[in-house]
Amino acid sequence: MSGPPRADNRPPYARIAGHYRNLISSGELSPGDLLPSIKTLATEWQVSTATADRAMRLLREEKLVRGIQGVGTEVMARPISLSSGTERHDRSRKTQSSWGVGETSSGHTAGIVAAPEDIAHVLGVSPGDDVIRRSRVYRDGHGLVSHSTSWIPAEFAQAVPELARSERLKGGLSLDLITRATGRQVVKRVDEEAARIATPHDLQLLELEAGTVAAILVLTAQFLDADGEVLEYGVDLGAPGRTRRTTTETRQ
């Protein structure tokens, strides 16, 4: 094995961690691959086992690898990037699931609540008017990905009662159920992305300690019908450190 460049003046544990971090980020090491044992690392890099262990601990803290009792140190899958409400809607139509690969959702809650001022403005109602609020948390092997909230006009609670029930919807996403029950379809979608310092309420939703200072991405999506009326307004709060990644295919 060829070691890192001699000009690298970082401490030995940092050089070892950096070497394997590069192999993981480049794809040379794939999820599920095992890294050498602590003893092997110490021998190959001519360091103490304590130094080798510190390097692996650093990679574990970065959630690039995980230790498996009796097996070794395994490369973890890359953190799932943030998905907008529009992307989840499109994914559901193709795969019948809004989840990304390796993603789960939990904490599904719903109910009719008084519309906050900003939500009322988007939905075209008065602050304090009834609206449907549905929320859930998305997670992957690295932890919480995002907190997602769907704000829906209260008029749909009569046609689709399950929208106001605290359980995962069956038969599609909320928009699918609304279309089947009312015939109103989404003809236009408006997506926005913004970054902000997490508010105390954001921290609570993202399961972070009060007082934490963190920058987060906020993704919003408006789904409008042919009359320009909002059928749903989605707000996704990305957990700190989560990225937004999109792929576009181009033709020469």
PDB file of N, CA and C in Angstrom, residues 61-63 79-82 138 140 142-147 195-199 202-209 211-218 236-244:
ATOM      1  N   GLU A  61     -17.246   9.088  13.908  1.00  0.00           N
ATOM      2  CA  GLU A  61     -17.905  10.329  14.316  1.00  0.00           C
ATOM      3  C   GLU A  61     -18.454  11.086  13.107  1.00  0.00           C
ATOM      4  N   GLU A  62     -17.763  10.952  11.972  1.00  0.00           N
ATOM      5  CA  GLU A  62     -18.216  11.602  10.734  1.00  0.00           C
ATOM      6  C   GLU A  62     -19.286  10.775  10.030  1.00  0.00           C
ATOM      7  N   LYS A  63     -19.606   9.623  10.623  1.00  0.00           N
ATOM      8  CA  LYS A  63     -20.619   8.697  10.102  1.00  0.00           C
ATOM      9  C   LYS A  63     -20.298   8.211   8.699  1.00  0.00           C
ATOM     10  N   PRO A  79     -24.890   9.688   3.166  1.00  0.00           N
ATOM     11  CA  PRO A  79     -26.122  10.301   3.677  1.00  0.00           C
ATOM     12  C   PRO A  79     -27.058  10.672   2.527  1.00  0.00           C
ATOM     13  N   ILE A  80     -28.334  10.405   2.730  1.00  0.00           N
ATOM     14  CA  ILE A  80     -29.332  10.762   1.722  1.00  0.00           C
ATOM     15  C   ILE A  80     -29.465  12.285   1.653  1.00  0.00           C
ATOM     16  N   SER A  81     -29.524  12.805   0.429  1.00  0.00           N
ATOM     17  CA  SER A  81     -29.657  14.253   0.278  1.00  0.00           C
ATOM     18  C   SER A  81     -31.115  14.664   0.475  1.00  0.00           C
ATOM     19  N   LEU A  82     -31.327  15.953   0.659  1.00  0.00           N
ATOM     20  CA  LEU A  82     -32.671  16.467   0.888  1.00  0.00           C
ATOM     21  C   LEU A  82     -33.517  16.367  -0.371  1.00  0.00           C
ATOM     22  N   TYR A 138     -38.204  12.137   8.251  1.00  0.00           N
ATOM     23  CA  TYR A 138     -37.486  11.189   7.391  1.00  0.00           C
ATOM     24  C   TYR A 138     -36.106  10.914   7.988  1.00  0.00           C
ATOM     25  N   ASP A 140     -32.392   8.212   7.709  1.00  0.00           N
ATOM     26  CA  ASP A 140     -31.616   7.173   7.041  1.00  0.00           C
ATOM     27  C   ASP A 140     -30.643   6.602   8.064  1.00  0.00           C
ATOM     28  N   HIS A 142     -27.829   7.440   8.839  1.00  0.00           N
ATOM     29  CA  HIS A 142     -27.015   8.469   9.473  1.00  0.00           C
ATOM     30  C   HIS A 142     -27.820   9.309  10.458  1.00  0.00           C
ATOM     31  N   GLY A 143     -29.107   9.070  10.537  1.00  0.00           N
ATOM     32  CA  GLY A 143     -29.935   9.835  11.464  1.00  0.00           C
ATOM     33  C   GLY A 143     -31.057  10.571  10.760  1.00  0.00           C
ATOM     34  N   LEU A 144     -31.469  11.681  11.346  1.00  0.00           N
ATOM     35  CA  LEU A 144     -32.591  12.443  10.821  1.00  0.00           C
ATOM     36  C   LEU A 144     -32.195  13.181   9.547  1.00  0.00           C
ATOM     37  N   VAL A 145     -32.990  13.015   8.495  1.00  0.00           N
ATOM     38  CA  VAL A 145     -32.744  13.689   7.214  1.00  0.00           C
ATOM     39  C   VAL A 145     -33.479  15.028   7.183  1.00  0.00           C
ATOM     40  N   SER A 146     -34.772  14.986   7.477  1.00  0.00           N
ATOM     41  CA  SER A 146     -35.563  16.212   7.426  1.00  0.00           C
ATOM     42  C   SER A 146     -36.872  16.053   8.185  1.00  0.00           C
ATOM     43  N   HIS A 147     -37.433  17.193   8.552  1.00  0.00           N
ATOM     44  CA  HIS A 147     -38.787  17.225   9.093  1.00  0.00           C
ATOM     45  C   HIS A 147     -39.667  17.822   8.008  1.00  0.00           C
ATOM     46  N   ALA A 195     -31.774  29.213   2.923  1.00  0.00           N
ATOM     47  CA  ALA A 195     -30.980  28.795   4.078  1.00  0.00           C
ATOM     48  C   ALA A 195     -31.229  29.775   5.214  1.00  0.00           C
ATOM     49  N   ARG A 196     -31.228  29.259   6.434  1.00  0.00           N
ATOM     50  CA  ARG A 196     -31.399  30.140   7.595  1.00  0.00           C
ATOM     51  C   ARG A 196     -30.795  29.473   8.823  1.00  0.00           C
ATOM     52  N   ILE A 197     -30.559  30.297   9.832  1.00  0.00           N
ATOM     53  CA  ILE A 197     -30.148  29.764  11.123  1.00  0.00           C
ATOM     54  C   ILE A 197     -31.389  29.177  11.787  1.00  0.00           C
ATOM     55  N   ALA A 198     -31.277  27.970  12.275  1.00  0.00           N
ATOM     56  CA  ALA A 198     -32.427  27.281  12.847  1.00  0.00           C
ATOM     57  C   ALA A 198     -33.034  28.079  13.996  1.00  0.00           C
ATOM     58  N   THR A 199     -34.353  28.239  13.967  1.00  0.00           N
ATOM     59  CA  THR A 199     -35.080  28.901  15.041  1.00  0.00           C
ATOM     60  C   THR A 199     -35.281  27.903  16.182  1.00  0.00           C
ATOM     61  N   ASP A 202     -37.511  25.267  14.959  1.00  0.00           N
ATOM     62  CA  ASP A 202     -36.811  24.361  14.042  1.00  0.00           C
ATOM     63  C   ASP A 202     -36.028  23.315  14.827  1.00  0.00           C
ATOM     64  N   LEU A 203     -35.310  23.764  15.857  1.00  0.00           N
ATOM     65  CA  LEU A 203     -34.484  22.855  16.662  1.00  0.00           C
ATOM     66  C   LEU A 203     -35.344  21.770  17.291  1.00  0.00           C
ATOM     67  N   GLN A 204     -36.513  22.156  17.758  1.00  0.00           N
ATOM     68  CA  GLN A 204     -37.420  21.178  18.370  1.00  0.00           C
ATOM     69  C   GLN A 204     -37.875  20.147  17.345  1.00  0.00           C
ATOM     70  N   LEU A 205     -38.260  20.600  16.159  1.00  0.00           N
ATOM     71  CA  LEU A 205     -38.733  19.686  15.115  1.00  0.00           C
ATOM     72  C   LEU A 205     -37.620  18.759  14.625  1.00  0.00           C
ATOM     73  N   LEU A 206     -36.381  19.263  14.614  1.00  0.00           N
ATOM     74  CA  LEU A 206     -35.249  18.476  14.136  1.00  0.00           C
ATOM     75  C   LEU A 206     -34.566  17.690  15.251  1.00  0.00           C
ATOM     76  N   GLU A 207     -35.195  17.692  16.424  1.00  0.00           N
ATOM     77  CA  GLU A 207     -34.725  16.904  17.568  1.00  0.00           C
ATOM     78  C   GLU A 207     -33.318  17.312  18.006  1.00  0.00           C
ATOM     79  N   LEU A 208     -33.045  18.624  17.970  1.00  0.00           N
ATOM     80  CA  LEU A 208     -31.755  19.159  18.391  1.00  0.00           C
ATOM     81  C   LEU A 208     -31.897  19.867  19.734  1.00  0.00           C
ATOM     82  N   GLU A 209     -30.810  19.950  20.467  1.00  0.00           N
ATOM     83  CA  GLU A 209     -30.845  20.583  21.777  1.00  0.00           C
ATOM     84  C   GLU A 209     -31.140  22.073  21.655  1.00  0.00           C
ATOM     85  N   GLY A 211     -30.847  25.890  22.017  1.00  0.00           N
ATOM     86  CA  GLY A 211     -29.652  26.719  22.058  1.00  0.00           C
ATOM     87  C   GLY A 211     -28.613  26.366  21.016  1.00  0.00           C
ATOM     88  N   THR A 212     -28.819  25.258  20.284  1.00  0.00           N
ATOM     89  CA  THR A 212     -27.891  24.864  19.228  1.00  0.00           C
ATOM     90  C   THR A 212     -27.895  25.916  18.116  1.00  0.00           C
ATOM     91  N   VAL A 213     -26.719  26.291  17.650  1.00  0.00           N
ATOM     92  CA  VAL A 213     -26.613  27.211  16.522  1.00  0.00           C
ATOM     93  C   VAL A 213     -26.303  26.383  15.280  1.00  0.00           C
ATOM     94  N   ALA A 214     -27.220  26.363  14.332  1.00  0.00           N
ATOM     95  CA  ALA A 214     -27.048  25.518  13.148  1.00  0.00           C
ATOM     96  C   ALA A 214     -27.693  26.163  11.942  1.00  0.00           C
ATOM     97  N   ALA A 215     -27.033  26.049  10.795  1.00  0.00           N
ATOM     98  CA  ALA A 215     -27.599  26.509   9.532  1.00  0.00           C
ATOM     99  C   ALA A 215     -28.357  25.338   8.902  1.00  0.00           C
ATOM    100  N   ILE A 216     -29.537  25.606   8.402  1.00  0.00           N
ATOM    101  CA  ILE A 216     -30.337  24.555   7.785  1.00  0.00           C
ATOM    102  C   ILE A 216     -30.878  25.030   6.438  1.00  0.00           C
ATOM    103  N   LEU A 217     -31.221  24.071   5.591  1.00  0.00           N
ATOM    104  CA  LEU A 217     -31.891  24.365   4.330  1.00  0.00           C
ATOM    105  C   LEU A 217     -33.391  24.183   4.523  1.00  0.00           C
ATOM    106  N   VAL A 218     -34.156  25.084   3.948  1.00  0.00           N
ATOM    107  CA  VAL A 218     -35.612  25.005   3.997  1.00  0.00           C
ATOM    108  C   VAL A 218     -36.119  24.913   2.560  1.00  0.00           C
ATOM    109  N   ASP A 236     -40.122  21.496   4.008  1.00  0.00           N
ATOM    110  CA  ASP A 236     -39.142  20.526   4.492  1.00  0.00           C
ATOM    111  C   ASP A 236     -37.977  21.240   5.149  1.00  0.00           C
ATOM    112  N   LEU A 237     -37.692  20.891   6.392  1.00  0.00           N
ATOM    113  CA  LEU A 237     -36.538  21.431   7.114  1.00  0.00           C
ATOM    114  C   LEU A 237     -35.430  20.389   7.086  1.00  0.00           C
ATOM    115  N   GLY A 238     -34.308  20.715   6.476  1.00  0.00           N
ATOM    116  CA  GLY A 238     -33.191  19.779   6.408  1.00  0.00           C
ATOM    117  C   GLY A 238     -32.384  19.796   7.689  1.00  0.00           C
ATOM    118  N   ALA A 239     -31.984  18.631   8.151  1.00  0.00           N
ATOM    119  CA  ALA A 239     -31.138  18.567   9.341  1.00  0.00           C
ATOM    120  C   ALA A 239     -29.783  19.203   9.036  1.00  0.00           C
ATOM    121  N   PRO A 240     -29.111  19.785  10.040  1.00  0.00           N
ATOM    122  CA  PRO A 240     -27.798  20.398   9.812  1.00  0.00           C
ATOM    123  C   PRO A 240     -26.833  19.415   9.154  1.00  0.00           C
ATOM    124  N   GLY A 241     -26.086  19.904   8.164  1.00  0.00           N
ATOM    125  CA  GLY A 241     -25.110  19.055   7.492  1.00  0.00           C
ATOM    126  C   GLY A 241     -25.658  18.317   6.293  1.00  0.00           C
ATOM    127  N   ARG A 242     -26.978  18.275   6.145  1.00  0.00           N
ATOM    128  CA  ARG A 242     -27.562  17.602   4.978  1.00  0.00           C
ATOM    129  C   ARG A 242     -27.401  18.484   3.743  1.00  0.00           C
ATOM    130  N   THR A 243     -27.135  17.835   2.637  1.00  0.00           N
ATOM    131  CA  THR A 243     -26.924  18.562   1.386  1.00  0.00           C
ATOM    132  C   THR A 243     -28.129  18.404   0.478  1.00  0.00           C
ATOM    133  N   ARG A 244     -28.166  19.220  -0.527  1.00  0.00           N
ATOM    134  CA  ARG A 244     -29.209  19.146  -1.555  1.00  0.00           C
ATOM    135  C   ARG A 244     -28.517  18.764  -2.841  1.00  0.00           C
TER     136      ARG A 244
END
